[in-house]
Amino acid sequence: MLTGSKTTFKVRQMLPDIKERMLSQTGVNARSRDLFGLRCLPGECVLQRAVMVRKKLTAREGRGWLSGTLFCTHFRVAFVPQDSPKPDDNADPVLLGDHDVALASIEKVVVVGPNRTKLVTPNSSLKFTPEELVLYCRDMRVVCFLFDRLTPESQVQEMTYSIAKTYQPPKPGSVLSFQNAALGSVEMKQFLSNRRRDAHMNWFESASDWEQELERCGATSWRVSSVNDRFEMSTSLPRFIVVPQKVLDTELKKSFAHFNEGRIPRWCWRHPRGSDLLRMASFQNNIYHEKDDIRNLEMILFGCQSSLCVVVELGEELPSPADIQLAHSRLRALCLGDISTSMSVPDDKWLSTLESTHWLDYTRSCLRKASEVACLLRGGHLTVALQEVEDRDMSCVVSSLVQVMCDPHCRTMYGFQGLVQKEWVMGAHRFYSRINYHRDNDKEEAPVFLLFLDCVWQLWSQYPSRFQLTEDFLLALHDSVHLPLFSTFLSNCQRERCKRSQNLGQCYTPVNGWRDVLHPDSSTDPSDPPLPPVWDWSLQYSKPRQSRFTQPVPPTPPLQPLLNGNLNTNPDKHRLTDAVPGSVFLLSRGTFSCPTNLLPWRNSSSSSSGVYKKSHRRALSSENVPGLERLLKAWALVEFPQALTSTSGPQGPLDPYEPLLPLLMGPCMGLWRECYLRGALHAQAFSHPLSANHLHPVERLAQEVQQLKDKLEQVSTSTDPTPPAVTAEPRRADTNLNQNTNNGTFLFPASRPQSAGALRAAPLPTSANQHTSRGAPAASAPQSRPAHKDTGGSSKHTFLFGHSSVIDAHPDQRYYSASSNAKLPKSNGPSLAS
Amino acid sequence: MEKSGSVDSLGSKRSSSRQPSVDSLSSTSTSRSDRSAQAKPPSAMSSDSVSTSAEFSPELRVKPKISAKQAIRDSDKEELQLLPNETVQDMAQDVTYFCPFTGALRGTVTVTNYRLFFKSMDRDSTFMLDLPLGVVSRVERIGNASSRDVSYGLVCKDVRNLRFAHKQMEDTLRKSIFEVLMKFAFPVSNGLQIFAFEYGQVFPENGWKVYDALSEYKRQGIPNESWRITKVNDHYELCDTYPSTLAVPVNIPDEELKRVAAFRAKGRIPVLSWIHPESQATVTRCSQPMVGVNGKRSKEDEKYLQAIMDANAQSHKLFIFDARPSVNAAANKMKGGGYESEDAYQNAELVFLDIHNIHVMRESLRKLKEVVYPNIEDSHWLSNLESTHWLEHIKLILAGALRIADKVESGKTSVVVHCSDGWDRTAQLTSLSMLMLDGYYRTIRGFEVLLEKEWLSFGHRFQLRIGHGDKNHTDADRSPVFIQFIDCVWQLTRQFPAAFEFNDYFLVTILDHLYSCLFGTFLCNSEQQRLKEEIPKRTVSLWSYINSQLEDFTNPLYVNYSNHVLFPAVSLRHLELWVGYYIRWNPRMRPQEPIHQRYKELLAKRAELQKRVDELQREVANRSASSASERPGSPTRSITPVQTFV
């Protein structure tokens, strides 16, 4: 960050050096990708290699050590465990293995010597041989490698130097060079260009995507407008925006000038009880409001509700980006300790220091605001418009939180991805500036998106079974933010993204929206690799890990794919029916008011305009305030328990659209330990590498079934479809149980790796060896996933019979037979034999 | 390392646990799935406070007939259900209860010889409060005599305060209902009997039979070549706070034990608590040596500790864990106590564990109560919590127990644990380390045995520490030592959620009946006193109640990892306040989601799978019996379970 020119110089100097030291450069040829056991990306260079290294496993990975070989390439620090099976040559490239760290996500490198600890910088020289190498990552992981005495000393030193010299982004352009390192090769570009977009989620890029969402929500009186198709109305708004049916594009065009950055009120979501959620920037006051404009403005603002609009001002009660940045940096410092001195906050000051970061306060205020909005929407038949000065930070947080709370679809993985696309990517959250990949814009840096993820985690931890996505998914998303590789995060708005991808030959057809077209020469263009979206999880995570992103058994209330917009059997006694058209209220600090200058045009035109008489309006508003306040109170103490029993009881069907209102008291706001404390070494000071010699009974059960299956196959030569189906099922249940451990359910904070520990001795078919136990569900999960949208019965059906193929069963067989002979409980033997 | 052999041991070696794990798991899960099918509503209460009291005050769950539990459940929420031999002492109309969460409520108060029952029909829903009088620590009259209303504050031992008010009695002779309450809340001070002696409920299980010292020692393999059972304390002559059955090193005759007893405070000589089944390393407990200012020594005591060390062939060292901070230990020399000097005890290493005394703990809990009840200041919650130091004390206790467990398990070294008298901190440390070391104690029955052994028989002074039926609420002997221990256990269950057979509710129930005086379990200070008072004959054991409805207390995801050693992370970063206990009165704090419900569903699914495995196994048996000849018949049979599933 501060190093500036000096480092730049260093690195430039170093470049030829790299070439000299490069152990090898992989060719274009796929077969030569495998180097010393490391599966390189096309074009990836291995700079250094150290053998006999042990990696410290975190609690989540099962604790203890894993020995193998450490590599430093010009893209990542890779660790290949011993005995890890040979990767399949034809498999798609995975950017990062399970044990790898991308150079760009490394924040600091520390080495531990016999009796000293040293922070390694690009130009520091080591006067001792490190015993331990600790990588502190931006995503708050701490990865620790231990060098054996058998590791050649030169390798240790060289490895440290290589990492120290390559990890730091020394100049703004380095992000680009990092991308090129990972994605720049011809082969990789070709591979990326041929990637197909995931059709399960809504990308919100084309008009039809938005129409699909309108249909899903049953928002019939809204339409998709392409008035901003060439970003002429607003540079930061997406090409397509949703506006009321009755407003014509020509009328619409006049309203842009009245809002900051032209961000007019736009539709985000419709509550099944008929309320609409809108977002807008603040009003431009220094503009003359013509009568015609006013009519249009009000029509846009009131949307399809004739009666009532509540403007929720997001500035005051929510943290500013600067607040968030400060809180997050304090939280980092607290959770990781002072990296250079290895000092950490003493235990007895932990709680108060955590409090003084204000991070939990900020998550609470976001959740509180979202709960308020959710309660308003539940009341039905009103418009809630979120207003923020720029409409690009907290309104993203609040609008998406509201939808996570209210819409079960947004609690599925694909639904959530669509939500992020809609509210953050298309809503033009300034990812690029806020994440500050280049370290050149410290003023703008603020992890607003990470705050949002924390809020979602809080919701998840209070209602784990109402989410189809899991903590693992949130963690994966959290970590991906720190990798400057994804188009999702590398631009500030759709316009920038389009500009970028146009170079790559995206083209637009009016019917299908954007479509990637491979230019004949794009693959040879060395400068700009195509950037994948973050949602292309296969680039980062192996199948077994991806299978942990979702609960294998969907939450009990069946997810209805379509809200028809009129879940209108609303018994709500608070419904505001008698409101007269034109009432606007401001919600601020939990109370409603009707300040005269709320809508600037009304203020200026109140005398002239006959439509909205001031006195008339005021009388109305005072009548409606109590009703609105009752809505808000719905989540306060008095009526809360009823809401709870209705959601929690096993009796009766529960209303899936009843918002998940979080508890916000001090003791209820938890620290996301799995994320912030996962790398903290002190957390394991007393923990002991537990002898992970027992399989979880469920996994044992799976093994037993596998054995039975093997026996069956021995007995009968005919292909019997049933046994494979049966074996698939138990393992599904096993993931299922483990998924619930998100809450920390098992004996060990991480139960999955525990089984892995036991299996480690056995030769394993996949490289992801601590997740091998998941291998089987991984194979089945993606195929069964689309079925989640259907009702439970049919999904089971597809599952059972979709996977009885012998091909599926074969890898499992290898895996299970290898370990089961040795490990099956003896008690089982007789019953099998008899 | 031990990877290959151990799975076998899970299936076959069953020294400590009751059943093979797979079987036990499947049997519990089937029964649970049946229960969940009955659609038991977790809490469909009319009003918030009602549900909290109904959910957590366990006396509501003590049903006259356990079989008819479901039927009664609805009705007993409406009306006061008297327990056997419970009699109504007084009733008063028009009493106001100032609920700190929902505001003032008017209703009726009933006082029996066991409880206070308040019922209000003020709002559209009924509100009830059901409070065993044993929970009351103090009753104070608030306000002056001249005002028209008389107000009473009830300070409770379970982290809450209640306030009532009623109109001034016109008939001055008539006592206020709260005067009546005071009489029955403090029976000991008023020459009455504690209700446990009158409670006549009969349970199918007899909890007094849960613990038998000899069979527990036998389970541990005692007597063996190095340890023997001695009857020297049969009549509590050696030590009146110890149990009659003690395990001591083989080569120390009873005569010498008496001389050792003379050197140990209150005669509490080092005796065996637990022995490692493989390494023979032991956990022994005692009180402080009577070293005094002059540094007195005892040849017999030194020889005795040497014998404890020699009993473990694996190590030539002995660790003495003194639970106190070293300053306090040194200060005890002035009173004739002190600690072992490493000069006198060859090969022994003394470690101080820095756990503070009962007074510090009492003060800490008092502060905690201020922070959590009734209202919580959200913006300063964490720093307020920190200022109580409660979690810090929990951490020190857990860390101490962890060091003991580590020395025994990893170091294969025997340890001696003591504090001053060896009945407070020592009990915490030995029982927690035993819980970490031995999976048996993590079962429901095993935990009951652990409490009976380490706490009750070894003389933790429950009567003094809790003050059952005693109005002297300022007694300096009161202290939440046992609550701290249960809190530590809860912390362990948080970190190892599947390692314990019992659930949160089990722990909360134990703490509730620690105060309720409904059961005889926690009465008196020592085994001798309990025998004298004929507690087992005249009262019901808490374990009778618990063991009669085990399914309420069972952790659905319990996995029998009996030969695992639990080493928890004890950093404050990994400890949490037990909100389910300390903040349970706050209606906003109730758990949002009945996660156990989902676990039960999953377990039901698992049971189903297990059933199919059994079917498959049977089929394999059939096939191998009939070999290849009957092949055409079997595929159809094997398809059937799949179809039923779909």
XYZ file of N, CA and C in Angstrom, chain A residues 334 344-345 347-352 354-355 360 364 462-466 551 553 556 637 640-642 644-645 648 650-651 661 663-668 673 677 682-683 686 688 690-691 693-694 696-698 700-701 705 708 712 715-717 720 722 726 729-730 733 736-737 740 743-749 754 757 796-797 800-801 822-826 828 831-832 834, chain B residues 2-4 6-8 10-11 21-22 25 40 42-44 46 48 101 376 378-383 385-386 391-392 395 402 406 410 495-499 557 559 561 563-576 579 583 586-590 592-595 598-599 601-602 605-606 609-610 612-613 616-617 619-621 623-624 631 635 638-639 642 645-646:
537
model
N -8.244 -7.776 15.937
C -8.571 -8.514 17.152
C -8.497 -10.014 16.901
N -1.529 -10.980 20.843
C -2.967 -10.880 20.668
C -3.584 -10.320 21.935
N -4.806 -9.885 21.792
C -5.508 -9.283 22.911
C -5.633 -10.315 24.029
N -6.953 -12.596 26.951
C -8.262 -13.208 27.055
C -9.239 -12.392 27.899
N -8.734 -11.790 28.953
C -9.679 -11.115 29.855
C -10.173 -9.802 29.261
N -9.566 -9.361 28.169
C -10.068 -8.148 27.520
C -10.792 -8.471 26.221
N -10.946 -9.716 25.939
C -11.506 -10.140 24.662
C -12.896 -9.557 24.429
N -13.770 -9.715 25.395
C -15.164 -9.303 25.183
C -15.274 -7.801 24.975
N -14.602 -7.035 25.826
C -14.756 -5.583 25.684
C -14.079 -5.095 24.404
N -13.860 -6.816 21.660
C -14.789 -7.185 20.591
C -15.912 -6.164 20.505
N -16.408 -5.761 21.654
C -17.479 -4.768 21.652
C -17.007 -3.458 21.035
N -20.406 -5.850 15.726
C -21.684 -6.471 16.062
C -22.802 -5.429 16.152
N -26.162 -5.542 13.903
C -27.455 -5.418 14.547
C -28.284 -4.304 13.913
N -29.567 -18.185 13.540
C -30.776 -18.229 14.355
C -31.851 -19.116 13.748
N -31.818 -19.289 12.452
C -32.827 -20.127 11.782
C -32.157 -21.102 10.806
N -31.263 -21.942 11.281
C -30.498 -22.751 10.312
C -31.360 -23.625 9.411
N -32.444 -24.131 9.923
C -33.177 -25.084 9.087
C -34.102 -24.391 8.098
N -34.184 -23.076 8.161
C -35.010 -22.379 7.184
C -34.194 -21.977 5.965
N -28.027 -27.620 1.930
C -28.547 -28.745 2.696
C -29.076 -29.763 1.708
N -31.218 -32.077 2.159
C -32.663 -32.176 2.282
C -33.180 -30.763 2.441
N -38.061 -27.858 5.449
C -39.356 -28.530 5.475
C -40.465 -27.842 4.697
N -41.594 -6.846 21.359
C -41.793 -7.865 22.378
C -43.189 -8.462 22.395
N -44.404 -10.774 19.642
C -43.352 -11.608 19.081
C -43.584 -13.104 19.284
N -43.897 -13.520 20.491
C -44.029 -14.962 20.701
C -45.032 -15.631 19.761
N -46.095 -14.963 19.469
C -47.060 -15.559 18.553
C -46.426 -15.833 17.207
N -43.503 -16.388 16.703
C -42.566 -17.482 16.844
C -43.259 -18.824 16.792
N -44.289 -18.948 17.587
C -44.923 -20.253 17.646
C -45.482 -20.624 16.282
N -42.486 -21.986 14.418
C -41.644 -23.049 14.935
C -42.386 -24.358 15.157
N -44.274 -27.742 15.017
C -44.406 -28.757 13.993
C -45.873 -28.921 13.584
N -46.743 -28.334 14.357
C -48.162 -28.480 14.069
C -48.581 -27.478 13.003
N -37.586 -13.056 11.682
C -37.132 -11.867 12.393
C -36.083 -12.278 13.405
N -33.464 -12.229 16.565
C -33.347 -11.650 17.897
C -32.122 -10.747 17.881
N -32.282 -9.573 18.427
C -31.188 -8.613 18.298
C -30.586 -8.194 19.634
N -30.985 -8.863 20.702
C -30.414 -8.496 22.000
C -28.922 -8.805 22.016
N -28.235 -8.135 22.904
C -26.785 -8.323 23.004
C -26.358 -9.775 22.956
N -26.926 -10.615 23.819
C -26.457 -12.005 23.831
C -26.809 -12.777 22.560
N -27.679 -12.208 21.733
C -28.084 -12.971 20.541
C -27.208 -12.698 19.331
N -17.550 -17.152 14.383
C -16.264 -17.754 14.740
C -15.675 -18.568 13.600
N -12.450 -16.526 13.370
C -11.495 -17.140 14.289
C -10.922 -18.437 13.744
N -4.177 -19.121 18.428
C -4.374 -19.231 19.876
C -5.625 -20.022 20.217
N -6.529 -20.096 19.280
C -7.772 -20.794 19.571
C -7.522 -22.263 19.873
N -4.855 -25.103 23.602
C -4.999 -26.238 24.487
C -5.564 -27.452 23.785
N -5.969 -30.563 21.529
C -5.070 -31.670 21.378
C -5.449 -32.351 20.085
N -6.919 -34.697 18.477
C -7.732 -35.817 18.961
C -7.524 -37.026 18.071
N -7.485 -38.116 18.696
C -7.312 -39.324 17.904
C -8.587 -39.533 17.110
N -10.026 -41.538 15.330
C -9.998 -42.903 14.843
C -11.385 -43.517 14.733
N -12.385 -42.738 15.061
C -13.721 -43.311 14.937
C -14.442 -42.653 13.793
N -17.859 -41.522 12.159
C -19.181 -41.228 12.658
C -20.076 -42.420 12.358
N -20.958 -42.753 13.266
C -21.794 -43.938 13.060
C -22.534 -43.922 11.740
N -22.911 -42.729 11.313
C -23.644 -42.677 10.052
C -22.737 -43.086 8.906
N -20.193 -44.959 9.244
C -19.968 -46.393 9.391
C -21.119 -47.151 8.755
N -22.281 -46.605 8.997
C -23.466 -47.218 8.418
C -23.337 -47.255 6.901
N -23.288 -50.534 4.541
C -24.156 -50.742 3.391
C -23.322 -51.041 2.155
N -22.201 -54.489 2.239
C -23.308 -55.368 1.886
C -23.481 -55.398 0.385
N -23.325 -58.426 -2.056
C -24.421 -58.744 -2.967
C -23.895 -58.946 -4.377
N -22.328 -62.179 -4.755
C -23.277 -63.284 -4.790
C -23.978 -63.354 -6.128
N -24.484 -62.206 -6.529
C -25.242 -62.224 -7.776
C -24.446 -61.558 -8.876
N -24.383 -62.195 -9.992
C -23.648 -61.605 -11.107
C -24.534 -60.671 -11.909
N -28.115 -55.675 -10.434
C -29.306 -55.454 -9.637
C -29.395 -53.962 -9.327
N -31.099 -52.249 -7.347
C -31.468 -51.779 -6.020
C -30.297 -51.432 -5.111
N -29.668 -47.973 -2.781
C -29.692 -47.967 -1.330
C -28.433 -47.341 -0.777
N -28.438 -43.558 -0.772
C -29.334 -42.937 0.200
C -28.660 -42.685 1.565
N -28.044 -43.710 2.140
C -27.440 -43.454 3.441
C -26.428 -42.330 3.413
N -27.997 -39.179 3.629
C -28.401 -38.869 4.992
C -27.202 -38.424 5.809
N -26.422 -34.991 5.144
C -27.549 -34.352 5.718
C -27.331 -34.093 7.204
N -26.899 -35.113 7.892
C -26.633 -34.937 9.310
C -25.488 -33.962 9.516
N -26.097 -30.380 9.223
C -26.657 -29.770 10.408
C -25.625 -29.428 11.445
N -24.237 -26.001 12.879
C -24.492 -25.410 14.168
C -23.511 -25.933 15.197
N -22.602 -26.720 14.754
C -21.651 -27.315 15.688
C -22.312 -28.459 16.385
N -22.654 -29.455 15.650
C -23.497 -30.462 16.258
C -22.733 -31.666 16.727
N -21.557 -31.868 16.194
C -20.942 -33.145 16.472
C -19.876 -33.076 17.523
N -19.383 -34.187 17.810
C -18.412 -34.294 18.873
C -17.297 -33.291 18.667
N -16.826 -33.219 17.451
C -15.749 -32.291 17.182
C -16.328 -31.107 16.469
N -15.779 -29.967 16.756
C -16.279 -28.775 16.094
C -16.437 -29.011 14.605
N -13.052 -35.241 10.757
C -12.733 -36.288 11.694
C -12.747 -37.623 10.989
N -9.809 -37.938 8.850
C -8.605 -38.347 9.533
C -8.464 -39.843 9.525
N -37.102 -37.014 -4.305
C -36.585 -38.274 -3.807
C -36.583 -39.301 -4.928
N -37.639 -39.239 -5.670
C -37.795 -40.206 -6.719
C -36.654 -40.096 -7.721
N -33.431 -41.352 -6.210
C -33.233 -42.784 -6.027
C -32.935 -43.499 -7.332
N -33.645 -43.112 -8.335
C -33.463 -43.889 -9.545
C -32.503 -43.243 -10.514
N -10.474 -53.009 6.707
C -9.708 -52.848 7.935
C -10.562 -52.304 9.058
N -11.542 -51.524 8.706
C -12.151 -50.709 9.750
C -13.538 -51.134 10.179
N -14.099 -52.037 9.493
C -15.468 -52.353 9.853
C -15.504 -53.007 11.226
N -16.449 -52.613 12.024
C -16.518 -53.223 13.350
C -16.614 -54.732 13.232
N -15.926 -55.373 14.133
C -15.872 -56.821 14.060
C -17.244 -57.440 14.267
N -19.725 -56.870 13.135
C -20.494 -56.989 11.923
C -20.158 -58.244 11.144
N -22.433 -61.461 11.228
C -23.759 -61.307 10.635
C -23.663 -61.299 9.113
N -22.532 -60.825 8.632
C -22.369 -60.829 7.189
C -22.111 -62.233 6.684
N -22.799 -65.085 8.082
C -23.815 -66.109 8.318
C -24.902 -66.094 7.262
N -3.389 -45.103 16.277
C -4.295 -46.133 16.791
C -5.455 -46.307 15.839
N -5.245 -45.847 14.633
C -6.408 -45.726 13.765
C -7.127 -47.035 13.503
N -6.334 -48.059 13.223
C -6.998 -49.253 12.713
C -7.759 -49.993 13.791
N -9.134 -49.117 16.557
C -10.118 -48.517 17.449
C -11.556 -48.705 17.003
N -11.738 -48.775 15.722
C -13.123 -48.934 15.293
C -13.658 -50.265 15.768
N -12.778 -51.243 15.719
C -13.179 -52.539 16.251
C -13.615 -52.389 17.691
N -14.827 -49.998 19.148
C -16.141 -49.382 19.297
C -17.233 -50.434 19.200
N -17.017 -51.325 18.295
C -18.058 -52.312 18.112
C -18.045 -53.410 19.159
N -22.518 -49.278 20.518
C -22.985 -47.938 20.156
C -24.015 -47.944 19.036
N -23.777 -48.747 18.047
C -24.695 -48.684 16.910
C -26.091 -49.090 17.351
N -27.679 -46.461 19.526
C -28.111 -45.302 18.757
C -29.406 -45.573 18.010
N -45.546 -33.341 19.541
C -45.512 -32.662 20.830
C -45.170 -31.201 20.598
N -43.619 -27.800 21.089
C -42.549 -27.347 21.960
C -43.022 -26.266 22.921
N -43.732 -25.322 22.427
C -44.247 -24.327 23.347
C -45.338 -23.553 22.634
N -46.508 -24.045 22.751
C -47.613 -23.296 22.171
C -48.345 -22.615 23.305
N -49.882 -19.403 25.562
C -50.729 -18.253 25.294
C -49.964 -16.954 25.502
N -46.208 -14.966 26.719
C -44.770 -15.214 26.697
C -44.229 -15.720 28.017
N -41.034 -7.529 32.139
C -41.041 -7.573 30.673
C -42.369 -7.123 30.078
N -31.207 -6.028 29.568
C -29.843 -6.128 29.063
C -29.535 -4.886 28.254
N -27.922 -3.471 25.475
C -27.364 -4.052 24.257
C -26.010 -3.463 23.866
N -25.908 -2.145 23.994
C -24.706 -1.521 23.447
C -23.479 -1.812 24.306
N -23.688 -2.141 25.578
C -22.527 -2.442 26.416
C -22.555 -3.866 26.929
N -23.264 -4.693 26.214
C -23.463 -6.045 26.708
C -22.144 -6.774 26.963
N -21.250 -6.740 25.989
C -20.030 -7.543 26.126
C -19.117 -7.002 27.224
N -18.995 -5.681 27.299
C -18.095 -5.171 28.339
C -18.725 -5.342 29.721
N -20.596 -7.853 30.496
C -20.380 -9.268 30.787
C -18.947 -9.498 31.243
N -18.037 -8.815 30.585
C -16.637 -8.976 30.964
C -16.399 -8.523 32.401
N -17.206 -15.446 33.096
C -16.631 -16.344 32.093
C -15.140 -16.584 32.347
N -14.511 -15.592 32.919
C -13.099 -15.767 33.230
C -12.908 -16.851 34.288
N -13.449 -20.074 32.710
C -12.275 -20.444 31.917
C -11.183 -21.035 32.796
N -8.552 -29.116 32.372
C -7.892 -29.557 31.141
C -6.444 -29.947 31.416
N -4.938 -33.513 30.800
C -3.806 -33.634 29.891
C -2.657 -34.392 30.555
N -2.124 -37.540 28.439
C -0.944 -37.444 27.580
C 0.331 -37.717 28.356
N -19.033 -27.401 22.962
C -17.893 -27.679 22.085
C -17.919 -29.091 21.525
N -18.572 -29.987 22.242
C -18.655 -31.382 21.780
C -20.115 -31.812 21.806
N -20.883 -31.307 20.878
C -22.342 -31.455 20.990
C -22.841 -32.897 20.910
N -22.052 -33.788 20.377
C -22.559 -35.151 20.268
C -21.922 -36.072 21.296
N -21.123 -35.525 22.174
C -20.387 -36.381 23.101
C -21.153 -36.656 24.381
N -28.617 -36.441 19.273
C -27.457 -36.736 18.426
C -26.306 -37.345 19.197
N -23.573 -39.617 20.372
C -22.809 -40.681 19.745
C -21.882 -41.223 20.806
N -18.970 -42.013 21.994
C -17.524 -41.971 21.813
C -16.886 -42.259 23.168
N -14.514 -43.986 24.426
C -13.087 -43.931 24.734
C -12.387 -42.737 24.106
N -13.126 -41.678 23.948
C -12.504 -40.432 23.514
C -12.177 -39.574 24.724
N -11.146 -38.809 24.577
C -10.830 -37.833 25.606
C -11.153 -36.466 25.035
N -11.891 -35.693 25.765
C -12.281 -34.372 25.270
C -11.298 -33.336 25.784
N -10.673 -32.642 24.874
C -9.832 -31.524 25.292
C -10.449 -30.251 24.731
N -11.206 -29.573 25.514
C -11.893 -28.386 24.985
C -10.929 -27.220 24.782
N -11.352 -26.290 23.944
C -10.623 -25.031 23.836
C -11.122 -24.153 24.968
N -10.224 -23.688 25.795
C -10.677 -22.973 26.980
C -10.468 -21.476 26.872
N -9.983 -21.026 25.741
C -9.820 -19.590 25.590
C -11.183 -18.912 25.671
N -11.174 -17.719 26.197
C -12.418 -16.982 26.335
C -13.083 -16.764 24.982
N -12.285 -16.819 23.934
C -12.832 -16.668 22.590
C -13.776 -17.799 22.249
N -13.657 -18.886 22.962
C -14.490 -20.036 22.639
C -15.501 -20.359 23.725
N -15.589 -19.517 24.715
C -16.606 -19.727 25.740
C -17.757 -18.772 25.482
N -18.907 -19.192 25.945
C -20.079 -18.347 25.764
C -20.858 -18.321 27.059
N -26.816 -18.597 27.927
C -28.028 -17.765 27.902
C -29.270 -18.598 28.213
N -30.361 -16.274 31.149
C -31.263 -15.269 30.581
C -32.577 -15.922 30.179
N -36.051 -14.030 30.348
C -36.367 -12.958 29.417
C -37.121 -13.539 28.224
N -38.365 -13.120 28.036
C -39.146 -13.756 26.966
C -38.576 -13.516 25.582
N -37.749 -12.500 25.446
C -37.179 -12.262 24.120
C -36.044 -13.221 23.803
N -35.605 -13.954 24.800
C -34.417 -14.774 24.599
C -34.715 -16.198 24.160
N -35.963 -16.531 24.011
C -36.213 -17.947 23.787
C -35.598 -18.412 22.482
N -34.925 -19.560 18.997
C -35.787 -19.272 17.868
C -36.264 -20.517 17.174
N -35.436 -21.508 17.198
C -35.799 -22.624 16.369
C -35.640 -23.909 17.149
N -36.625 -24.752 17.109
C -36.476 -26.026 17.812
C -35.590 -26.949 16.991
N -34.303 -26.711 17.090
C -33.366 -27.431 16.232
C -33.421 -28.922 16.542
N -35.550 -30.919 14.298
C -34.963 -31.336 13.035
C -34.030 -32.523 13.242
N -33.281 -32.484 14.300
C -32.410 -33.611 14.595
C -33.223 -34.883 14.702
N -36.056 -35.524 13.334
C -36.490 -35.942 12.003
C -35.367 -36.691 11.294
N -34.174 -36.112 11.402
C -33.046 -36.735 10.725
C -32.764 -38.107 11.311
N -35.100 -40.557 10.006
C -34.679 -40.967 8.667
C -33.566 -41.997 8.774
N -32.685 -41.731 9.719
C -31.566 -42.641 9.910
C -32.062 -44.004 10.363
N -33.161 -45.939 7.577
C -32.053 -46.496 6.809
C -31.479 -47.716 7.511
N -31.372 -47.577 8.820
C -30.852 -48.694 9.594
C -31.715 -49.930 9.355
N -33.388 -50.611 6.814
C -33.128 -51.178 5.493
C -31.814 -51.917 5.448
N -30.850 -51.434 6.208
C -29.598 -52.180 6.295
C -29.882 -53.555 6.876
N -31.344 -55.690 4.343
C -30.329 -56.134 3.389
C -29.467 -57.227 3.986
N -29.156 -57.032 5.257
C -28.317 -58.031 5.901
C -29.014 -59.387 5.905
N -31.128 -60.309 3.885
C -31.149 -60.825 2.521
C -29.826 -61.483 2.157
N -28.739 -60.848 2.570
C -27.434 -61.432 2.307
C -27.352 -62.796 2.951
N -27.862 -62.847 4.178
C -27.845 -64.131 4.881
C -28.605 -65.159 4.067
N -29.233 -65.166 0.940
C -28.558 -65.485 -0.319
C -27.398 -66.424 -0.109
N -26.609 -66.098 0.882
C -25.443 -66.935 1.078
C -25.869 -68.330 1.524
N -31.536 -67.241 -7.063
C -31.299 -65.846 -7.419
C -32.524 -65.124 -7.983
N -34.154 -60.375 -6.247
C -34.211 -58.966 -6.639
C -35.538 -58.293 -6.329
N -35.668 -57.296 -2.854
C -34.806 -56.185 -2.461
C -35.349 -54.855 -2.959
N -36.170 -54.897 -3.948
C -36.697 -53.640 -4.462
C -37.756 -53.074 -3.527
N -37.212 -49.978 -1.278
C -37.029 -48.724 -2.001
C -38.375 -48.132 -2.369
N -40.115 -46.606 0.394
C -39.495 -45.330 0.769
C -40.008 -44.201 -0.106
N -40.061 -44.481 -1.394
C -40.525 -43.435 -2.315
C -42.014 -43.253 -2.114
